mmCIF file of C-alpha atoms in Angstrom:
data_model
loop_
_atom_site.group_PDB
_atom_site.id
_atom_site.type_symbol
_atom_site.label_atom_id
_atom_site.label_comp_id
_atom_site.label_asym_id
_atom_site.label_seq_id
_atom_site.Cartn_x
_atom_site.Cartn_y
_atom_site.Cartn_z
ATOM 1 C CA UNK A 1 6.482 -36.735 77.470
ATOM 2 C CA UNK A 2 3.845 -36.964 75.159
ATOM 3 C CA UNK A 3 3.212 -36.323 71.893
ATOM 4 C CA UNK A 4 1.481 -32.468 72.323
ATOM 5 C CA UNK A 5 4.762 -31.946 74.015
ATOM 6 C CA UNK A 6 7.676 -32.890 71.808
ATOM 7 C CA UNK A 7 9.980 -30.595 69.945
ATOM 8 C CA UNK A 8 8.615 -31.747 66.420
ATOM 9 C CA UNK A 9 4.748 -30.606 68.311
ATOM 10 C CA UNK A 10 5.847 -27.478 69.530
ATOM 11 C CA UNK A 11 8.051 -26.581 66.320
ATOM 12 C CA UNK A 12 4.279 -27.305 64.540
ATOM 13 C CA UNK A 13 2.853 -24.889 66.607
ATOM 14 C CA UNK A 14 5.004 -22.173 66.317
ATOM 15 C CA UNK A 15 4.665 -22.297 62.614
ATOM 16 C CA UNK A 16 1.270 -22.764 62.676
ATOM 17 C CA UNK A 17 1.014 -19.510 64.911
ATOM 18 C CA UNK A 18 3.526 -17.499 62.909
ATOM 19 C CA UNK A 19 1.375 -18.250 59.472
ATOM 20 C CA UNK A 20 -2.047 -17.298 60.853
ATOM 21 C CA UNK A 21 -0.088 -14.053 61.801
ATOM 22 C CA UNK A 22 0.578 -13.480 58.613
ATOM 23 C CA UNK A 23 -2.437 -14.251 57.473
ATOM 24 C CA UNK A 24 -1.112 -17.062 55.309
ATOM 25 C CA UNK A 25 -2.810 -20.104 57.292
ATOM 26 C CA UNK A 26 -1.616 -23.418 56.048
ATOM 27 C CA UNK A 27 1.040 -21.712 53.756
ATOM 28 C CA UNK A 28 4.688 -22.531 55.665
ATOM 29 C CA UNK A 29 6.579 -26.017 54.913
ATOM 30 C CA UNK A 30 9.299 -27.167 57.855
ATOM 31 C CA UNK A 31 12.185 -28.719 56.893
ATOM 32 C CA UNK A 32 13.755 -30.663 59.388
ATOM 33 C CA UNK A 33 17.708 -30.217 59.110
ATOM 34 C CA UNK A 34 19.156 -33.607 59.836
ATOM 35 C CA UNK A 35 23.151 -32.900 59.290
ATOM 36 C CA UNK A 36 24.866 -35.348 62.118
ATOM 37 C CA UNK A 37 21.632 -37.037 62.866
ATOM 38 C CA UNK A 38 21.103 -40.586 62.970
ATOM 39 C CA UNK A 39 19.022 -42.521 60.982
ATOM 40 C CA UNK A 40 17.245 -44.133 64.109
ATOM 41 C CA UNK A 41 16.464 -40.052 64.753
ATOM 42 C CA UNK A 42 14.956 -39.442 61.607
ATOM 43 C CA UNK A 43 12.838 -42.118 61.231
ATOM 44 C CA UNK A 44 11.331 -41.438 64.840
ATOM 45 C CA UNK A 45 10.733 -37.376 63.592
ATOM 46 C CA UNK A 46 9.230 -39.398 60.148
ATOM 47 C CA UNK A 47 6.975 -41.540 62.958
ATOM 48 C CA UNK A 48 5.708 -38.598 64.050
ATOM 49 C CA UNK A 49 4.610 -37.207 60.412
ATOM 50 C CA UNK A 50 7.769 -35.119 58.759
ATOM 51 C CA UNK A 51 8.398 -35.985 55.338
ATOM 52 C CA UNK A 52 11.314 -33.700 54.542
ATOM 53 C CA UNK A 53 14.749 -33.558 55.443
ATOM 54 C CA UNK A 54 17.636 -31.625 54.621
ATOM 55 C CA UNK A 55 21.083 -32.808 54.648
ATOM 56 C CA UNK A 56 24.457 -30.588 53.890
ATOM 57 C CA UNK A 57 26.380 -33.413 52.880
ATOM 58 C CA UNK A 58 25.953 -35.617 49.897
ATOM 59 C CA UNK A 59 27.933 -38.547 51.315
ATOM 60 C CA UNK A 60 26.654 -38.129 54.595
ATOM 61 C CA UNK A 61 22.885 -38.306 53.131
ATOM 62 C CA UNK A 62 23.368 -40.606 50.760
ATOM 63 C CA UNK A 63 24.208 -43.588 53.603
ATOM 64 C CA UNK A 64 21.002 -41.936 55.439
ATOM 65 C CA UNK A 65 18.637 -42.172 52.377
ATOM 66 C CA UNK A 66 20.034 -46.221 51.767
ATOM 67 C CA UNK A 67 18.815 -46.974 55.613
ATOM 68 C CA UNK A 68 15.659 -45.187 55.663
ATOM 69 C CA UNK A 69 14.940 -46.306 51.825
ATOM 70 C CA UNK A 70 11.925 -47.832 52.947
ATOM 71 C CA UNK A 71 9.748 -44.354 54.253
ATOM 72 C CA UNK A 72 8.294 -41.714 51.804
ATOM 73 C CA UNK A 73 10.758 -39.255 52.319
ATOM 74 C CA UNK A 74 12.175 -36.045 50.353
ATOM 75 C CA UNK A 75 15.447 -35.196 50.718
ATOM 76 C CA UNK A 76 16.707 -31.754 50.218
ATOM 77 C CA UNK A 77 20.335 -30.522 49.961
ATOM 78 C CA UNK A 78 20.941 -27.747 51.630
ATOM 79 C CA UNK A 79 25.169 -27.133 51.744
ATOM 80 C CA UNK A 80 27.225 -25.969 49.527
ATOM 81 C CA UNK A 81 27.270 -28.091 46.300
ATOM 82 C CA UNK A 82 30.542 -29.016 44.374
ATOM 83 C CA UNK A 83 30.780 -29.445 40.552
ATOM 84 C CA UNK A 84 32.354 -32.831 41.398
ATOM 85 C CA UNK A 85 29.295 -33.517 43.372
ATOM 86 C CA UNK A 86 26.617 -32.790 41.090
ATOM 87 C CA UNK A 87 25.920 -36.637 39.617
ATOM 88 C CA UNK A 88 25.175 -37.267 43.111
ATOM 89 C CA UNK A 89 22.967 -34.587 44.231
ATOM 90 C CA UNK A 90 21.038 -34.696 40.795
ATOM 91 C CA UNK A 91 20.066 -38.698 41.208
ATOM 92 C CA UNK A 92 19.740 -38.837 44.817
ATOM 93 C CA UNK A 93 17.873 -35.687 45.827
ATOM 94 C CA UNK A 94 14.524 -33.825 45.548
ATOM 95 C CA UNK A 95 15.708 -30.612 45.839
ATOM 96 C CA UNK A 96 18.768 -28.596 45.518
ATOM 97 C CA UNK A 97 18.795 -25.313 47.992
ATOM 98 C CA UNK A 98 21.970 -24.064 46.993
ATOM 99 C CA UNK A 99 22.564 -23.381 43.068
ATOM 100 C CA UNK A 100 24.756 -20.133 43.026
ATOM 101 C CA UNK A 101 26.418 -20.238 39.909
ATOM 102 C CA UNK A 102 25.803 -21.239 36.106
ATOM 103 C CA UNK A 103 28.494 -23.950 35.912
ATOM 104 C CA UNK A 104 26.534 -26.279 38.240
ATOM 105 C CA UNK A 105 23.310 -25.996 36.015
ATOM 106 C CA UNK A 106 24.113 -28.247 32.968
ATOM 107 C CA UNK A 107 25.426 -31.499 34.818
ATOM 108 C CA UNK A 108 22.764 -31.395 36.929
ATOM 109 C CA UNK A 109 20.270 -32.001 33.993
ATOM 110 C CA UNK A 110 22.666 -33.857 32.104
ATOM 111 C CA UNK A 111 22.851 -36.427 35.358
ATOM 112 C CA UNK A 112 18.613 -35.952 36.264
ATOM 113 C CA UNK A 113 17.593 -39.340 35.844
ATOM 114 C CA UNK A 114 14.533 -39.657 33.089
ATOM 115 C CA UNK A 115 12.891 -41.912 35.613
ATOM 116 C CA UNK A 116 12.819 -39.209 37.974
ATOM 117 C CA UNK A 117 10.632 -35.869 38.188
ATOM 118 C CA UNK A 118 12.371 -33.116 37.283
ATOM 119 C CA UNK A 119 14.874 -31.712 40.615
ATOM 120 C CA UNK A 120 13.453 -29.202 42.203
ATOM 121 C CA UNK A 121 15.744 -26.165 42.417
ATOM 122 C CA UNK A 122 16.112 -23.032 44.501
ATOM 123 C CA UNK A 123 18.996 -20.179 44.124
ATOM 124 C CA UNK A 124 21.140 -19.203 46.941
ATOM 125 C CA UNK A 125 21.264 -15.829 47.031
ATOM 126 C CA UNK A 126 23.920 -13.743 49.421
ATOM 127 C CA UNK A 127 21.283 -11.089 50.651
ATOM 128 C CA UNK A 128 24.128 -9.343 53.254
ATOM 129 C CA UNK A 129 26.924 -9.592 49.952
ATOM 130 C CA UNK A 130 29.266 -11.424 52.713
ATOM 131 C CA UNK A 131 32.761 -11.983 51.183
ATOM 132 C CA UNK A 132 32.428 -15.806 53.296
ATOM 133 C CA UNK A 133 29.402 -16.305 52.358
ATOM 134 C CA UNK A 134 27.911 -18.768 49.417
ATOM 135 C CA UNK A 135 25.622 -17.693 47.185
ATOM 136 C CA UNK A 136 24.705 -15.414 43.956
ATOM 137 C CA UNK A 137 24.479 -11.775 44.332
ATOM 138 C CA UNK A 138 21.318 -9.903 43.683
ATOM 139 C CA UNK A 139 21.839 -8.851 40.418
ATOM 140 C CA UNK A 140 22.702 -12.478 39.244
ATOM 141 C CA UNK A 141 19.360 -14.428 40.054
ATOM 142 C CA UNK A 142 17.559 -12.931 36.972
ATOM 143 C CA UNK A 143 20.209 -15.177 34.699
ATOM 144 C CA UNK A 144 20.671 -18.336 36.665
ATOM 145 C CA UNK A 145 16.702 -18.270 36.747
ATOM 146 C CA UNK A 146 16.535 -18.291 33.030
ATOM 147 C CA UNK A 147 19.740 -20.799 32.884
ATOM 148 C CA UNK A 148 17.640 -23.454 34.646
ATOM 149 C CA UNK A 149 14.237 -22.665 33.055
ATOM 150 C CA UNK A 150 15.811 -23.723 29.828
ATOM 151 C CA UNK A 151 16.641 -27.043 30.918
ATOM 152 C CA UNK A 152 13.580 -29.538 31.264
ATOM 153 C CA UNK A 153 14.833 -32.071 33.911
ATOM 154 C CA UNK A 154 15.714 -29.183 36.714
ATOM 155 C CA UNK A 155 12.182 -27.375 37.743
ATOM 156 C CA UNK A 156 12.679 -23.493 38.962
ATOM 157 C CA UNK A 157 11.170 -23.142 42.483
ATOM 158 C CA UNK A 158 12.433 -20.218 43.991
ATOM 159 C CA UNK A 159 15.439 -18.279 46.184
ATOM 160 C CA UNK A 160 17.096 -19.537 49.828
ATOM 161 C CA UNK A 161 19.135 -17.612 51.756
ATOM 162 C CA UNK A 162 20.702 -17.508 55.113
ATOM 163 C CA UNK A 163 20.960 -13.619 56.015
ATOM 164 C CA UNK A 164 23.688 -12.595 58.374
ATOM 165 C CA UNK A 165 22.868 -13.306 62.360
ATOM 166 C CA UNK A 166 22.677 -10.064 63.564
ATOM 167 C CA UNK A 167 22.227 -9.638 66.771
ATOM 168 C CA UNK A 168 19.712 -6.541 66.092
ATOM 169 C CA UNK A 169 16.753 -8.148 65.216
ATOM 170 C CA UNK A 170 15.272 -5.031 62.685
ATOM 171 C CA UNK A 171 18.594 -5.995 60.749
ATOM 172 C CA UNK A 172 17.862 -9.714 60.163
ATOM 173 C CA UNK A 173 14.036 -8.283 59.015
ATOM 174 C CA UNK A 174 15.516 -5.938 56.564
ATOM 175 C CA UNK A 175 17.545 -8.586 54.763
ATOM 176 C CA UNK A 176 13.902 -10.973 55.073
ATOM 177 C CA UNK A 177 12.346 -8.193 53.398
ATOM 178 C CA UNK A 178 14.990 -7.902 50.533
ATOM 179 C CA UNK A 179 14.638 -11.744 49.952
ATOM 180 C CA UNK A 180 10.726 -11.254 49.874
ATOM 181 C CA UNK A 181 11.257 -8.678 47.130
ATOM 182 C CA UNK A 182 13.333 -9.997 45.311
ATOM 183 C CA UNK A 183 10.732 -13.518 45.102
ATOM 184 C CA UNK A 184 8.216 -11.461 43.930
ATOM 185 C CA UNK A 185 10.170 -10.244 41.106
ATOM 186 C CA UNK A 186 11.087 -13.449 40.260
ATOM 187 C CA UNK A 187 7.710 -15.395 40.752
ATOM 188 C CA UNK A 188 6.516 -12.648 38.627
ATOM 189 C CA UNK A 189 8.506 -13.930 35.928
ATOM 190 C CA UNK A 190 7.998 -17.537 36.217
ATOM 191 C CA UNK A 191 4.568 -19.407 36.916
ATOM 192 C CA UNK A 192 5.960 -22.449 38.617
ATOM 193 C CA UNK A 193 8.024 -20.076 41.414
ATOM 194 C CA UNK A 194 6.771 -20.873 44.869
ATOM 195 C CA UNK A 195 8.944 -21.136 47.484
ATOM 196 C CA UNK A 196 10.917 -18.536 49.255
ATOM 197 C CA UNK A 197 13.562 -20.931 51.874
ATOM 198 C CA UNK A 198 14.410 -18.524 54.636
ATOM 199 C CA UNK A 199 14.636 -18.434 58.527
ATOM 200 C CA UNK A 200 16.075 -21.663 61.047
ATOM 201 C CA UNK A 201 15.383 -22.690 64.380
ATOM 202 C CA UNK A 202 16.374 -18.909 65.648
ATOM 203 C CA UNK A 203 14.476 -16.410 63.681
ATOM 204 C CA UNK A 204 12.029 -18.519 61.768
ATOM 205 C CA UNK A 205 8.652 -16.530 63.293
ATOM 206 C CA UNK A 206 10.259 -13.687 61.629
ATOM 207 C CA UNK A 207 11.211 -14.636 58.668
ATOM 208 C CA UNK A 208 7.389 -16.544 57.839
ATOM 209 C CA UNK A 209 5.954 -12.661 58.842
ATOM 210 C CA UNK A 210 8.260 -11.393 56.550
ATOM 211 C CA UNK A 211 7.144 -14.210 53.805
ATOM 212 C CA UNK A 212 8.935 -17.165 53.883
ATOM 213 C CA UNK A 213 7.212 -20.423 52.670
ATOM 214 C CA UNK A 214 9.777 -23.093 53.975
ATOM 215 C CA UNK A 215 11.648 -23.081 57.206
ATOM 216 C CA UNK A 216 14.444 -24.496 57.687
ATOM 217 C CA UNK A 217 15.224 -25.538 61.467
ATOM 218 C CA UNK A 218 17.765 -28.733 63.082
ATOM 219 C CA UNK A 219 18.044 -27.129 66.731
ATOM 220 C CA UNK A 220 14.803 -26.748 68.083
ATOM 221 C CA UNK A 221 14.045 -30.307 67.185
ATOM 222 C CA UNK A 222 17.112 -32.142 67.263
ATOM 223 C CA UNK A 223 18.673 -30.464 70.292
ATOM 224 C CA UNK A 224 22.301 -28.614 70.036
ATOM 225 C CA UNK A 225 24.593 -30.796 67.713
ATOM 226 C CA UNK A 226 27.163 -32.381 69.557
#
């Protein structure tokens, strides 16, 4: 195989394709979702030029980061975050995907390192209002945005959400649409808002025509977990 025809290549393309679509050239980020990789994995998708990874688990990235300490990396947590986890995920990550509710906001700045650039931080946001589902409703992103904006070692960056998988494909572009709206509201409101993390290895064409700036896919270059 080579290189034009790897998954990382043809993932490339497809993004690529998808932004000039939407006539955003240049403008979509991949993050590569690395839960139940191995190291030796990642550092051959960092060979071939990714920089960021996403990881669900803060144990299970934390023994990832301390093998592949010696690439320029950013690591991005993407699951569910506990409050007992938050020293963790504030010292040992880039970016934090998931903040759904207030209580998680404060020891997350409290544990920022000062050595460290401020974490990047996106809100979860439960577009489909799914009982199982994590994340903030609508109606509650207006005060978790200001919640973080007030603290000076967490940086506002936008909204993530993982819609539910309909099978009906003008259903999964509604909720895309709602998630787009609802980033312009907020980006509206707060200069340093930029990203909008939405769409994974099935739908993520769609989601980057309905405006997502950072994909999130595992699948179509990792293969089916086992």
């Amino acid at each position: 195989m080579n290189a034009a025809e790897t998954p990382y290549a043809a993932v490339m393309h497809r993004i690529a394709g998808a932004a000039d679509a939407a006539g955003r050239p240049g403008g979509v980020g991949l993050l590569a979702v690395s839960k139940g990789q191995s190291a030796a994995a990642i550092r051959a998708l960092a060979a071939a030029g990714q920089r960021a990874f996403g990881e669900n688990y803060v144990q299970e990235a934390l023994a990832k980061q301390a093998g592949l300490a010696d690439l320029p990396l950013t690591w991005h947590l993407i699951g569910a975050l506990q409050s007992n986890k938050c020293r963790e995920a504030a010292r040992h990550f880039d970016w934090l995907h998931t903040l759904d509710r207030a209580k998680l906001i404060e020891p997350l700045a409290r544990y920022r390192p000062d050595d460290r650039p401020p974490l990047n931080v996106l809100i979860q946001v439960d577009i489909d209002e799914e009982a199982s589902k994590s994340g903030c409703r609508p109606g509650e992103i207006e005060g978790l945005a200001a919640a973080v904006a007030r603290q000076p070692r967490l940086r506002l960056r936008g909204l993530m959400a993982i819609p539910a998988p309909w099978p009906e494909i003008e259903r999964r572009r509604e909720a895309f649409a709602r998630m787009h709206a609802l980033f312009d509201r907020l980006r509206t409101a707060y200069a340093g808002v930029d990203t909008l993390s939405l769409g994974m290895s099935a739908d993520f064409e769609e989601a980057i025509a309905a405006g997502s700036t950072l994909v999130r896919i595992g699948t179509a270059l990792f293969g089916a977990r086992r």
